[in-house]
Amino acid sequence: MLSNIFAALLDAFSIALLIPFLNELFDRPALGVDGGWIMDLLKGTIGRFMVEGDRMGSLRNIILAVIVVVVLKNFFVWLSGQLGASLQENVTKDLRAAVYKHLIRLPLSYFSHTKAGQIFSRVINDTAEARLILTQVVTQALQAFALVLATLAFLFGISWQLTLVSLTVVPILLVILQPLLRKLRKGNRKRGLQHGEMSSVLQETVSGIKLVKSFGAERYEEGRFLDANNDYSKNSVRLMRLAFTAQPLTEVLGTLIALVVLWIGGREVIVDQSMSGADLITFLIYVMRLLQPLKQLTVIPANAQASLAAAERLFAILDTPAESQADKGTINISDFKSEVEFKDVSFAYDGNLENSVLRNISFKAKQGEVVALVGASGAGKTTMADLIPRFYEPTDGSITIDGVDTRDIQLASLRSLVGIVSQDTVLFHDTVRNNIAYAAGSKYTDEQVEAAARAANAHDFIVNLPDGYNTILGERGTLISGGQRQRLSIARALLSDPPILILDEATSALDTESERLVQAAIDKLLEGRTVFVIAHRLSTIQHASQILVFDRGRIVESGTHLELVGSDGAYSRLHSLQFESA
């Protein structure tokens, strides 16, 4: 800010030096006799360098003074640019970090309702777009505003009447540009959503490229992307055309005002002789000099609309309450001792019980028991399991652990008790070791990691990888098979040693050999834990302590395998269908 102010003052002062220069050319006293505060400033700064009777010497000294002032001005312009670059990049970095840190702490429901491409676009593109407002406002706008104020001060010092005439352009511009700015803000908000849609199509295509190729759907996906791309481009062109309207309007109006000033000022010099020719020429140069920063100030609001729209989308994320903000739990529990109990639990994603996906779920799971959840897809099994670590909270009823409502337990404390192994194994582009000891690499020794891998039947294939436990697995672990990925996931769960475990279709997508190895690892994982198993293959849950049969969000049967097979109910029918088809 200081650099911009100094640069603006020096810029205005360098033009004021034309007054003594022109006076010398017109054979008038270089610093005049009565010229107000501007002449007093000139006398106090370069007056000592005016050589009486030596006009060429005075001109030379004025030129040297101009050179010195211009060099100083540009030094401050350079310094402002250096500081501005650091400011805008560091603020962008902080903003991007703040959005990401908040994003990963949002509840699961946010990600269920927001496309991945929209999220990527906001974190990467919108933060870059939002930083332009810092470039425009903190650097260009501040510099232009300081220059306008400094120039106006000198203009008023030369002729306040002509200055008021010159300033009539400002209210006219404000009236003309307001509707334009409103359209730009609305259009840029829409363009941000279109960019997110384009990113979503790209992300979906890349992540599902095998499916695209297997169905020969390249042309179909190409059409989806081109439609999104065309919508984005059309809107961008319309916005650029609107933005480019601001500068010509400003320049035409500014030129008309300058011509009016030239006419009035010429009359004062020629007819009224109330102003010197040097003062008028300098005034006109100031007016023309004023046009550039005024154009910048009028264009900046138009250009800033994209940044403001991007900032709105970013703050839509930042203003969404994080899980920790919504967490009202105050109890910290470090161990699980007795039982998990569902008491008449109902749940609806939108909070409306008429749309419940779970209805009146009640049961107890004691420590060390294996509770199997079976039923058709969409019956509510996974949703029920998601309620235990509070990915979602019950709409009605309660879930207790050792008699304590899970809503009263601190979220981090609750989730430290629960481990999850799902069909869709998530591995990161990192080493095998870091994937097993996920997010707690320094907490475990190499021996502990290896012991977990051995227990999960994963050690043998790991040591055969190119770099063993230091092998980078690639994105989503694509360098190893599905069964190997699943065993690493089980090793991760064994290492963290949670007392409550959720197995979500852990073996459903595996071949027979892989299933055998994974099932053996799971058997070790079950020891001494309370386990909730979601399974379609009934052969894997015959030894469960209790089996809960779900249908349309309700528990329609419960009991052991032998009890349910002999009851001639829903489980018995499922069992018959699977084993008859086998």
Coordinates of C-alpha atoms in Angstrom, one line a residue:
M1 CA 0.0 0.0 0.0
L2 CA 2.8 2.4 0.9
S3 CA 4.7 1.6 -2.3
N4 CA 1.6 2.3 -4.4
I5 CA 1.0 5.6 -2.6
F6 CA 4.6 6.7 -3.1
A7 CA 4.5 5.7 -6.7
A8 CA 1.3 7.6 -7.3
L9 CA 2.6 10.8 -5.6
L10 CA 5.8 10.7 -7.6
D11 CA 4.0 10.0 -10.8
A12 CA 1.8 13.1 -10.3
F13 CA 4.8 15.2 -9.2
S14 CA 6.7 14.2 -12.3
I15 CA 4.0 15.7 -14.5
A16 CA 3.9 18.9 -12.3
L17 CA 7.6 19.4 -13.4
L18 CA 6.3 20.2 -16.9
I19 CA 5.0 23.6 -15.6
P20 CA 8.4 25.2 -15.0
F21 CA 9.7 23.4 -18.2
L22 CA 6.9 24.9 -20.3
N23 CA 7.2 28.3 -18.7
E24 CA 10.9 28.4 -19.7
L25 CA 9.9 27.5 -23.2
F26 CA 7.2 30.2 -23.4
D27 CA 9.7 32.7 -22.0
R28 CA 7.9 33.2 -18.7
P29 CA 9.2 32.9 -15.1
A30 CA 9.9 29.2 -14.6
L31 CA 8.2 29.0 -11.2
G32 CA 5.8 32.0 -11.7
V33 CA 4.8 34.5 -9.2
D34 CA 1.5 33.2 -7.8
G35 CA 0.5 29.6 -8.5
G36 CA -1.0 28.2 -5.3
W37 CA 0.3 25.2 -3.4
I38 CA 1.6 23.5 -6.5
M39 CA 4.0 26.3 -7.3
D40 CA 5.0 26.4 -3.6
L41 CA 5.8 22.7 -3.8
L42 CA 7.9 23.2 -7.0
K43 CA 9.8 26.1 -5.4
G44 CA 10.5 24.0 -2.3
T45 CA 11.8 21.0 -4.3
I46 CA 13.5 22.2 -7.6
G47 CA 13.5 26.0 -7.0
R48 CA 17.2 25.9 -5.9
F49 CA 18.1 24.2 -9.2
M50 CA 16.6 27.1 -11.3
V51 CA 19.5 29.2 -12.6
E52 CA 18.3 32.8 -13.1
G53 CA 19.3 34.1 -16.6
D54 CA 20.4 30.6 -17.7
R55 CA 17.3 29.1 -19.4
M56 CA 19.1 26.1 -20.9
G57 CA 20.7 25.3 -17.6
S58 CA 17.3 25.4 -15.9
L59 CA 15.8 23.2 -18.6
R60 CA 18.7 20.7 -18.1
N61 CA 18.1 20.6 -14.3
I62 CA 14.3 20.1 -14.8
I63 CA 15.0 17.2 -17.1
L64 CA 17.4 15.6 -14.6
A65 CA 14.8 16.1 -11.9
V66 CA 12.2 14.3 -14.1
I67 CA 14.6 11.4 -14.6
V68 CA 15.2 11.1 -10.9
V69 CA 11.5 11.2 -10.0
V70 CA 10.5 8.7 -12.7
V71 CA 13.2 6.3 -11.6
L72 CA 12.0 6.6 -8.0
K73 CA 8.4 6.1 -9.0
N74 CA 9.2 3.0 -11.0
F75 CA 11.2 1.6 -8.1
F76 CA 8.1 1.8 -5.9
V77 CA 6.0 0.3 -8.7
W78 CA 8.4 -2.6 -8.9
L79 CA 8.5 -3.0 -5.1
S80 CA 4.7 -3.0 -5.0
G81 CA 4.6 -5.7 -7.7
Q82 CA 7.0 -7.9 -5.8
L83 CA 5.1 -7.5 -2.5
G84 CA 1.8 -8.0 -4.3
A85 CA 2.9 -11.2 -6.0
S86 CA 3.9 -12.7 -2.6
L87 CA 0.6 -11.5 -1.1
Q88 CA -1.7 -12.9 -3.7
E89 CA 0.1 -16.3 -3.9
N90 CA 0.3 -16.8 -0.2
V91 CA -3.3 -15.8 0.4
T92 CA -4.3 -18.2 -2.4
K93 CA -2.3 -20.9 -0.8
D94 CA -3.9 -20.3 2.6
L95 CA -7.4 -20.2 1.0
R96 CA -6.8 -23.5 -0.8
A97 CA -5.5 -25.1 2.4
A98 CA -8.5 -23.7 4.4
V99 CA -11.0 -25.1 1.9
Y100 CA -9.3 -28.5 1.8
K101 CA -9.0 -28.8 5.6
H102 CA -12.6 -27.9 6.0
L103 CA -13.7 -30.1 3.1
I104 CA -12.3 -33.3 4.5
R105 CA -14.1 -32.5 7.8
L106 CA -17.5 -32.2 6.3
P107 CA -20.1 -34.8 7.0
L108 CA -20.5 -37.8 4.6
S109 CA -23.9 -36.4 3.5
Y110 CA -22.2 -33.4 1.8
F111 CA -20.2 -35.8 -0.4
S112 CA -23.3 -37.9 -1.1
H113 CA -25.1 -34.8 -2.6
T114 CA -22.1 -33.1 -4.3
K115 CA -20.4 -34.3 -7.5
A116 CA -16.7 -35.1 -7.2
G117 CA -16.0 -32.9 -10.2
Q118 CA -17.7 -29.9 -8.6
I119 CA -15.6 -30.4 -5.5
F120 CA -12.4 -30.6 -7.6
S121 CA -13.3 -27.5 -9.5
R122 CA -13.9 -25.5 -6.4
V123 CA -10.7 -26.5 -4.6
I124 CA -8.4 -26.1 -7.6
N125 CA -10.1 -23.7 -10.0
D126 CA -12.1 -21.4 -7.8
T127 CA -9.2 -20.7 -5.5
A128 CA -7.1 -19.7 -8.5
E129 CA -10.0 -17.6 -9.8
A130 CA -10.6 -16.0 -6.4
R131 CA -7.0 -14.9 -6.2
L132 CA -7.5 -12.6 -9.2
I133 CA -9.5 -10.3 -6.9
L134 CA -6.3 -9.8 -4.9
T135 CA -4.3 -9.1 -8.0
Q136 CA -7.0 -6.6 -9.2
V137 CA -8.0 -5.0 -6.0
V138 CA -4.8 -5.1 -3.8
T139 CA -2.4 -4.2 -6.6
Q140 CA -4.0 -2.6 -9.7
A141 CA -7.0 -1.0 -8.0
L142 CA -5.0 0.4 -5.1
Q143 CA -2.4 1.7 -7.4
A144 CA -5.0 3.2 -9.8
F145 CA -7.0 4.7 -6.8
A146 CA -3.8 6.3 -5.3
L147 CA -2.9 7.7 -8.7
V148 CA -6.4 9.1 -9.2
L149 CA -6.3 10.8 -5.8
A150 CA -2.9 12.2 -6.3
T151 CA -3.8 13.5 -9.8
L152 CA -7.0 15.0 -8.6
A153 CA -5.1 16.9 -5.9
F154 CA -2.8 18.4 -8.5
L155 CA -5.8 19.1 -10.9
F156 CA -7.6 21.0 -8.1
G157 CA -4.4 22.8 -7.4
I158 CA -4.3 24.1 -11.0
S159 CA -8.0 24.8 -11.6
W160 CA -10.9 23.6 -9.4
Q161 CA -13.5 24.7 -11.9
L162 CA -12.0 22.6 -14.8
T163 CA -11.5 19.7 -12.4
L164 CA -15.2 19.6 -11.5
V165 CA -16.1 19.6 -15.2
S166 CA -13.7 16.6 -15.7
L167 CA -15.2 14.7 -12.8
T168 CA -18.7 14.6 -14.4
V169 CA -17.7 11.4 -16.1
V170 CA -17.6 9.4 -12.8
P171 CA -21.3 9.4 -11.8
I172 CA -22.3 8.8 -15.5
L173 CA -20.0 5.7 -15.6
L174 CA -21.4 4.4 -12.3
V175 CA -25.0 4.6 -13.5
I176 CA -24.1 2.9 -16.9
L177 CA -21.9 0.1 -15.5
Q178 CA -24.1 -1.1 -12.6
P179 CA -26.5 -3.3 -14.7
L180 CA -23.4 -4.7 -16.5
L181 CA -21.7 -5.7 -13.3
R182 CA -24.9 -7.4 -12.0
K183 CA -25.1 -9.5 -15.2
L184 CA -21.4 -10.4 -14.9
R185 CA -21.7 -11.6 -11.3
K186 CA -24.7 -13.8 -12.2
G187 CA -23.0 -15.1 -15.3
N188 CA -19.8 -16.0 -13.6
R189 CA -21.7 -17.8 -10.9
K190 CA -23.3 -19.9 -13.6
R191 CA -20.0 -20.4 -15.4
G192 CA -18.4 -21.8 -12.2
L193 CA -21.2 -24.5 -12.0
Q194 CA -20.7 -25.3 -15.7
H195 CA -17.0 -25.7 -15.1
G196 CA -17.7 -28.1 -12.3
E197 CA -20.1 -30.1 -14.5
M198 CA -17.4 -30.4 -17.1
S199 CA -14.9 -31.5 -14.5
S200 CA -17.5 -34.1 -13.2
V201 CA -17.8 -35.6 -16.7
L202 CA -14.0 -35.8 -17.1
Q203 CA -13.6 -37.3 -13.6
E204 CA -16.3 -39.9 -14.2
T205 CA -14.8 -40.9 -17.6
V206 CA -11.3 -41.3 -16.3
S207 CA -12.3 -43.3 -13.2
G208 CA -14.6 -45.5 -15.3
I209 CA -12.4 -45.8 -18.4
K210 CA -12.5 -49.6 -18.4
L211 CA -16.3 -49.6 -18.5
V212 CA -16.3 -46.9 -21.2
K213 CA -14.1 -49.0 -23.4
S214 CA -15.9 -52.3 -22.7
F215 CA -19.2 -50.8 -23.8
G216 CA -17.7 -49.0 -26.8
A217 CA -19.1 -45.8 -25.2
E218 CA -16.3 -43.4 -26.3
R219 CA -18.6 -41.5 -28.6
Y220 CA -21.3 -41.3 -25.9
E221 CA -18.9 -39.9 -23.3
E222 CA -17.4 -37.6 -26.0
G223 CA -20.9 -36.2 -26.5
R224 CA -21.4 -35.6 -22.8
F225 CA -18.1 -33.8 -22.5
L226 CA -18.7 -31.7 -25.6
D227 CA -22.1 -30.6 -24.4
A228 CA -20.7 -29.5 -21.1
N229 CA -17.7 -27.9 -22.8
N230 CA -19.9 -26.0 -25.3
D231 CA -22.2 -24.7 -22.5
Y232 CA -19.1 -23.4 -20.6
S233 CA -17.6 -21.8 -23.7
K234 CA -20.8 -20.1 -24.8
N235 CA -21.2 -18.6 -21.4
S236 CA -17.6 -17.5 -21.3
V237 CA -17.8 -15.8 -24.6
R238 CA -20.9 -13.9 -23.5
L239 CA -19.3 -12.8 -20.3
M240 CA -16.1 -11.6 -22.1
R241 CA -18.2 -9.6 -24.5
L242 CA -20.0 -8.0 -21.6
A243 CA -16.7 -7.3 -19.8
F244 CA -15.1 -5.7 -22.9
T245 CA -18.0 -3.2 -23.1
A246 CA -16.8 -1.3 -20.0
Q247 CA -13.5 0.0 -21.4
P248 CA -14.8 1.5 -24.7
L249 CA -17.6 3.2 -22.8
T250 CA -15.1 4.7 -20.4
E251 CA -12.8 5.9 -23.1
V252 CA -15.5 7.5 -25.2
L253 CA -16.9 9.4 -22.3
G254 CA -13.5 10.4 -21.0
T255 CA -12.5 11.7 -24.5
L256 CA -15.7 13.8 -24.7
I257 CA -15.0 15.3 -21.3
A258 CA -11.4 16.0 -22.2
L259 CA -12.6 17.9 -25.3
V260 CA -15.0 20.0 -23.2
V261 CA -12.2 20.7 -20.8
L262 CA -9.9 21.7 -23.8
W263 CA -12.6 24.1 -25.0
I264 CA -13.2 25.8 -21.6
G265 CA -9.5 25.9 -20.8
G266 CA -8.6 27.4 -24.2
R267 CA -11.1 30.1 -23.5
E268 CA -9.6 30.9 -20.1
V269 CA -6.1 31.2 -21.7
I270 CA -7.0 33.1 -24.9
V271 CA -10.0 35.2 -23.8
D272 CA -10.0 35.6 -20.1
Q273 CA -6.3 35.1 -19.6
S274 CA -7.0 33.6 -16.2
M275 CA -4.7 30.7 -16.8
S276 CA -1.3 30.3 -18.4
G277 CA -0.7 28.1 -21.4
A278 CA 1.7 26.0 -19.4
D279 CA -0.9 25.4 -16.7
L280 CA -3.5 24.4 -19.3
I281 CA -1.2 22.0 -21.1
T282 CA -0.2 20.4 -17.8
F283 CA -3.8 20.2 -16.8
L284 CA -4.7 18.4 -20.0
I285 CA -1.8 16.0 -19.5
Y286 CA -3.1 15.3 -16.0
V287 CA -6.6 14.7 -17.4
M288 CA -5.3 12.3 -20.1
R289 CA -3.1 10.7 -17.4
L290 CA -6.2 10.3 -15.3
L291 CA -8.0 8.3 -18.0
Q292 CA -5.8 5.2 -17.7
P293 CA -6.3 4.7 -13.9
L294 CA -10.0 5.6 -14.3
K295 CA -10.3 2.9 -17.0
Q296 CA -8.6 0.4 -14.7
L297 CA -11.0 1.3 -11.9
T298 CA -14.1 0.9 -14.2
V299 CA -12.8 -2.4 -15.7
I300 CA -11.7 -3.9 -12.4
P301 CA -15.3 -4.4 -11.0
A302 CA -16.3 -6.1 -14.3
N303 CA -13.2 -8.4 -14.1
A304 CA -13.7 -9.0 -10.4
Q305 CA -17.1 -10.5 -10.8
A306 CA -15.6 -13.9 -11.8
S307 CA -13.4 -13.8 -8.7
L308 CA -16.3 -12.8 -6.5
A309 CA -18.5 -15.6 -7.9
A310 CA -15.6 -18.1 -7.3
A311 CA -15.3 -16.8 -3.8
E312 CA -19.0 -17.3 -3.2
R313 CA -18.6 -21.0 -4.2
L314 CA -15.6 -21.4 -1.9
F315 CA -17.4 -19.8 1.0
A316 CA -20.4 -22.1 0.4
I317 CA -18.0 -24.9 1.4
L318 CA -16.4 -23.0 4.2
D319 CA -19.8 -22.0 5.6
T320 CA -21.1 -25.6 5.6
P321 CA -20.7 -26.8 9.3
A322 CA -18.0 -29.4 9.7
E323 CA -18.6 -32.6 11.6
S324 CA -16.7 -31.3 14.6
Q325 CA -18.8 -28.1 14.6
A326 CA -22.0 -30.1 14.7
D327 CA -20.7 -32.7 17.1
K328 CA -22.3 -32.2 20.5
G329 CA -20.6 -35.2 22.1
T330 CA -18.7 -34.6 25.3
I331 CA -17.9 -38.1 26.5
N332 CA -14.5 -39.6 25.7
I333 CA -14.5 -43.4 25.8
S334 CA -11.3 -45.4 25.2
D335 CA -12.6 -49.0 25.3
F336 CA -15.6 -51.1 24.5
K337 CA -16.7 -53.4 27.3
S338 CA -20.2 -54.6 27.0
E339 CA -22.6 -54.2 24.1
V340 CA -23.9 -52.1 21.2
E341 CA -27.6 -51.6 21.3
F342 CA -30.0 -50.1 18.6
K343 CA -33.2 -48.8 20.3
D344 CA -36.1 -48.3 17.9
V345 CA -33.8 -46.6 15.3
S346 CA -35.3 -45.0 12.2
F347 CA -33.4 -43.0 9.6
A348 CA -34.1 -40.9 6.6
Y349 CA -31.5 -39.1 4.5
D350 CA -33.6 -36.0 4.3
G351 CA -34.8 -36.1 7.9
N352 CA -38.4 -36.8 6.9
L353 CA -39.5 -40.1 8.6
E354 CA -42.0 -40.6 5.8
N355 CA -39.0 -41.3 3.5
S356 CA -37.2 -43.6 6.0
V357 CA -34.7 -46.1 4.7
L358 CA -34.6 -47.7 8.2
R359 CA -37.6 -48.3 10.4
N360 CA -37.8 -49.2 14.1
I361 CA -34.5 -51.2 14.2
S362 CA -33.9 -52.7 17.6
F363 CA -31.3 -55.3 18.7
K364 CA -28.3 -55.9 20.9
A365 CA -24.7 -57.0 19.9
K366 CA -22.7 -58.1 22.9
Q367 CA -18.9 -57.9 23.1
G368 CA -17.3 -60.7 21.0
E369 CA -20.4 -61.5 19.0
V370 CA -20.6 -61.6 15.2
V371 CA -23.8 -60.0 13.9
A372 CA -24.6 -60.8 10.3
L373 CA -26.8 -58.4 8.2
V374 CA -28.5 -60.1 5.2
G375 CA -31.2 -59.1 2.8
A376 CA -31.7 -57.8 -0.8
S377 CA -29.7 -54.8 -2.1
G378 CA -31.2 -51.6 -0.9
A379 CA -32.7 -53.2 2.2
G380 CA -30.8 -50.8 4.5
K381 CA -27.9 -53.0 5.7
T382 CA -25.0 -50.6 4.8
T383 CA -27.0 -47.6 6.0
M384 CA -27.5 -49.3 9.4
A385 CA -23.8 -50.0 9.7
D386 CA -23.0 -46.4 8.7
L387 CA -24.9 -45.2 11.8
I388 CA -22.5 -47.0 14.2
P389 CA -19.5 -44.6 13.6
R390 CA -22.0 -41.7 13.1
F391 CA -21.4 -41.2 9.4
Y392 CA -25.1 -40.4 9.7
E393 CA -27.1 -39.9 12.9
P394 CA -30.5 -41.6 13.6
T395 CA -33.5 -39.6 12.7
D396 CA -35.4 -41.2 15.5
G397 CA -34.4 -43.6 18.3
S398 CA -30.9 -44.1 19.7
I399 CA -27.7 -46.2 19.4
T400 CA -25.8 -46.9 22.6
I401 CA -22.3 -48.3 23.3
D402 CA -21.9 -49.6 26.8
G403 CA -25.1 -47.7 27.6
V404 CA -23.9 -44.3 26.3
D405 CA -25.7 -42.7 23.4
T406 CA -23.3 -42.4 20.5
R407 CA -24.5 -38.8 20.0
D408 CA -23.0 -38.0 23.5
I409 CA -19.6 -39.5 22.6
Q410 CA -17.0 -37.4 21.0
L411 CA -16.8 -38.2 17.3
A412 CA -13.0 -38.9 17.2
S413 CA -13.3 -41.1 20.3
L414 CA -16.2 -43.1 18.8
R415 CA -14.5 -43.7 15.5
S416 CA -11.3 -44.8 17.2
L417 CA -13.4 -47.8 18.4
V418 CA -14.7 -48.8 14.9
G419 CA -12.8 -50.4 12.0
I420 CA -14.3 -50.9 8.5
V421 CA -13.3 -53.3 5.8
S422 CA -15.4 -52.9 2.7
Q423 CA -15.8 -54.4 -0.7
D424 CA -14.5 -51.2 -2.3
T425 CA -11.0 -51.3 -0.8
V426 CA -9.4 -47.8 -0.8
L427 CA -5.6 -47.7 -1.2
F428 CA -3.5 -44.7 -1.9
H429 CA -0.7 -43.9 -4.2
D430 CA 1.9 -44.6 -1.5
T431 CA 4.0 -47.5 -0.2
V432 CA 2.6 -50.8 1.0
R433 CA 3.8 -49.9 4.5
N434 CA 2.1 -46.5 4.6
N435 CA -1.1 -48.0 3.3
I436 CA -1.2 -50.6 6.1
A437 CA -0.2 -48.0 8.7
Y438 CA -2.5 -45.4 7.2
A439 CA -2.3 -42.0 8.8
A440 CA -0.2 -43.3 11.7
G441 CA 3.1 -44.4 10.1
S442 CA 5.3 -43.3 13.0
K443 CA 3.0 -44.9 15.5
Y444 CA 3.9 -48.5 14.4
T445 CA 7.2 -50.2 14.0
D446 CA 8.1 -52.2 10.9
E447 CA 7.7 -55.4 12.9
Q448 CA 4.2 -54.5 13.9
V449 CA 3.3 -53.7 10.3
E450 CA 4.8 -57.0 9.1
A451 CA 2.9 -58.9 11.9
A452 CA -0.4 -57.4 10.7
A453 CA 0.4 -58.3 7.1
R454 CA 1.3 -61.9 8.1
A455 CA -2.0 -62.3 10.1
A456 CA -3.9 -61.0 7.0
N457 CA -2.1 -63.5 4.7
A458 CA -0.5 -60.6 2.8
H459 CA 3.2 -60.9 3.8
D460 CA 4.1 -63.5 1.1
F461 CA 2.9 -61.4 -1.9
I462 CA 4.2 -58.2 -0.4
V463 CA 7.8 -59.5 -0.2
N464 CA 7.5 -60.5 -3.9
L465 CA 6.7 -57.0 -5.0
P466 CA 9.6 -55.0 -6.6
D467 CA 10.5 -53.1 -3.4
G468 CA 8.6 -55.2 -0.8
Y469 CA 6.9 -53.0 1.8
N470 CA 8.3 -49.9 0.1
T471 CA 6.6 -50.6 -3.2
I472 CA 4.5 -47.7 -4.4
L473 CA 1.0 -49.2 -5.2
G474 CA -0.2 -46.7 -7.8
E475 CA -3.5 -44.9 -7.7
R476 CA -6.2 -46.9 -5.8
G477 CA -3.7 -49.8 -5.6
T478 CA -4.0 -50.7 -9.3
L479 CA -0.7 -52.6 -9.3
I480 CA -2.1 -55.5 -7.2
S481 CA -5.1 -57.8 -7.5
G482 CA -8.5 -57.4 -5.8
G483 CA -7.8 -60.1 -3.3
Q484 CA -4.4 -58.6 -2.5
R485 CA -6.0 -55.2 -2.0
Q486 CA -8.5 -56.7 0.3
R487 CA -5.9 -58.4 2.4
L488 CA -4.0 -55.1 2.8
S489 CA -7.3 -53.6 4.0
I490 CA -7.6 -56.4 6.6
A491 CA -4.0 -55.9 7.6
R492 CA -4.8 -52.2 8.1
A493 CA -7.7 -53.1 10.4
L494 CA -5.6 -55.6 12.3
L495 CA -2.9 -53.1 12.9
S496 CA -5.3 -50.4 14.3
D497 CA -7.0 -53.2 16.4
P498 CA -10.5 -51.7 16.8
P499 CA -12.8 -53.5 19.3
I500 CA -15.8 -53.0 16.9
L501 CA -15.5 -54.1 13.3
I502 CA -17.7 -53.6 10.2
L503 CA -17.2 -56.0 7.3
D504 CA -19.2 -54.7 4.2
E505 CA -19.3 -57.4 1.5
A506 CA -15.6 -58.0 2.1
T507 CA -15.3 -61.2 -0.1
S508 CA -18.2 -60.8 -2.6
A509 CA -16.0 -59.7 -5.6
L510 CA -13.2 -62.2 -5.2
D511 CA -12.3 -65.5 -7.0
T512 CA -12.4 -68.7 -5.0
E513 CA -8.6 -68.8 -4.2
S514 CA -8.6 -65.1 -3.1
E515 CA -11.8 -65.6 -1.1
R516 CA -10.2 -68.5 0.8
L517 CA -7.1 -66.4 1.7
V518 CA -9.2 -63.4 2.6
Q519 CA -11.7 -65.5 4.6
A520 CA -8.8 -67.0 6.6
A521 CA -7.5 -63.5 7.3
I522 CA -11.0 -62.4 8.3
D523 CA -11.3 -65.3 10.7
K524 CA -8.2 -64.0 12.5
L525 CA -9.6 -60.4 12.4
L526 CA -12.8 -61.6 14.1
E527 CA -11.1 -62.9 17.2
G528 CA -12.1 -61.1 20.3
R529 CA -14.1 -58.4 18.4
T530 CA -17.7 -57.4 18.1
V531 CA -18.3 -57.7 14.4
F532 CA -21.1 -56.5 12.0
V533 CA -20.9 -58.5 8.8
I534 CA -22.8 -57.4 5.7
A535 CA -22.9 -60.4 3.3
H536 CA -24.8 -61.8 0.3
R537 CA -23.0 -65.1 0.5
L538 CA -24.8 -66.9 3.3
S539 CA -22.0 -69.6 3.5
T540 CA -19.7 -67.0 5.1
I541 CA -22.0 -66.2 8.0
Q542 CA -23.3 -69.6 9.2
H543 CA -21.3 -69.3 12.4
A544 CA -22.6 -65.8 13.3
S545 CA -23.9 -65.3 16.8
Q546 CA -27.1 -63.7 15.4
I547 CA -28.3 -63.0 11.9
L548 CA -30.6 -60.0 11.2
V549 CA -32.6 -60.3 8.0
F550 CA -33.5 -56.9 6.4
D551 CA -36.4 -56.2 4.1
R552 CA -37.3 -52.6 3.0
G553 CA -35.6 -51.0 6.0
R554 CA -37.0 -53.3 8.6
I555 CA -35.6 -56.4 10.5
V556 CA -38.1 -59.1 9.5
E557 CA -36.2 -62.0 11.1
S558 CA -33.4 -62.6 13.6
G559 CA -31.7 -65.6 15.1
T560 CA -28.9 -68.1 14.5
H561 CA -28.3 -69.8 11.1
L562 CA -29.9 -73.1 12.3
E563 CA -32.9 -71.3 13.8
L564 CA -33.6 -69.3 10.7
V565 CA -33.1 -72.1 8.2
G566 CA -35.7 -74.1 10.2
S567 CA -38.2 -71.3 10.4
D568 CA -39.3 -71.4 6.7
G569 CA -39.1 -67.6 6.5
A570 CA -37.2 -65.0 4.4
Y571 CA -33.7 -66.3 5.4
S572 CA -34.7 -69.9 4.6
R573 CA -35.8 -68.9 1.2
L574 CA -32.6 -67.0 0.5
H575 CA -30.6 -70.0 1.7
S576 CA -32.5 -72.4 -0.5
L577 CA -32.1 -70.2 -3.6
Q578 CA -28.3 -69.8 -3.0
F579 CA -27.6 -73.4 -2.3
E580 CA -29.9 -74.8 -5.0
S581 CA -28.3 -72.6 -7.6
A582 CA -24.9 -73.7 -6.3

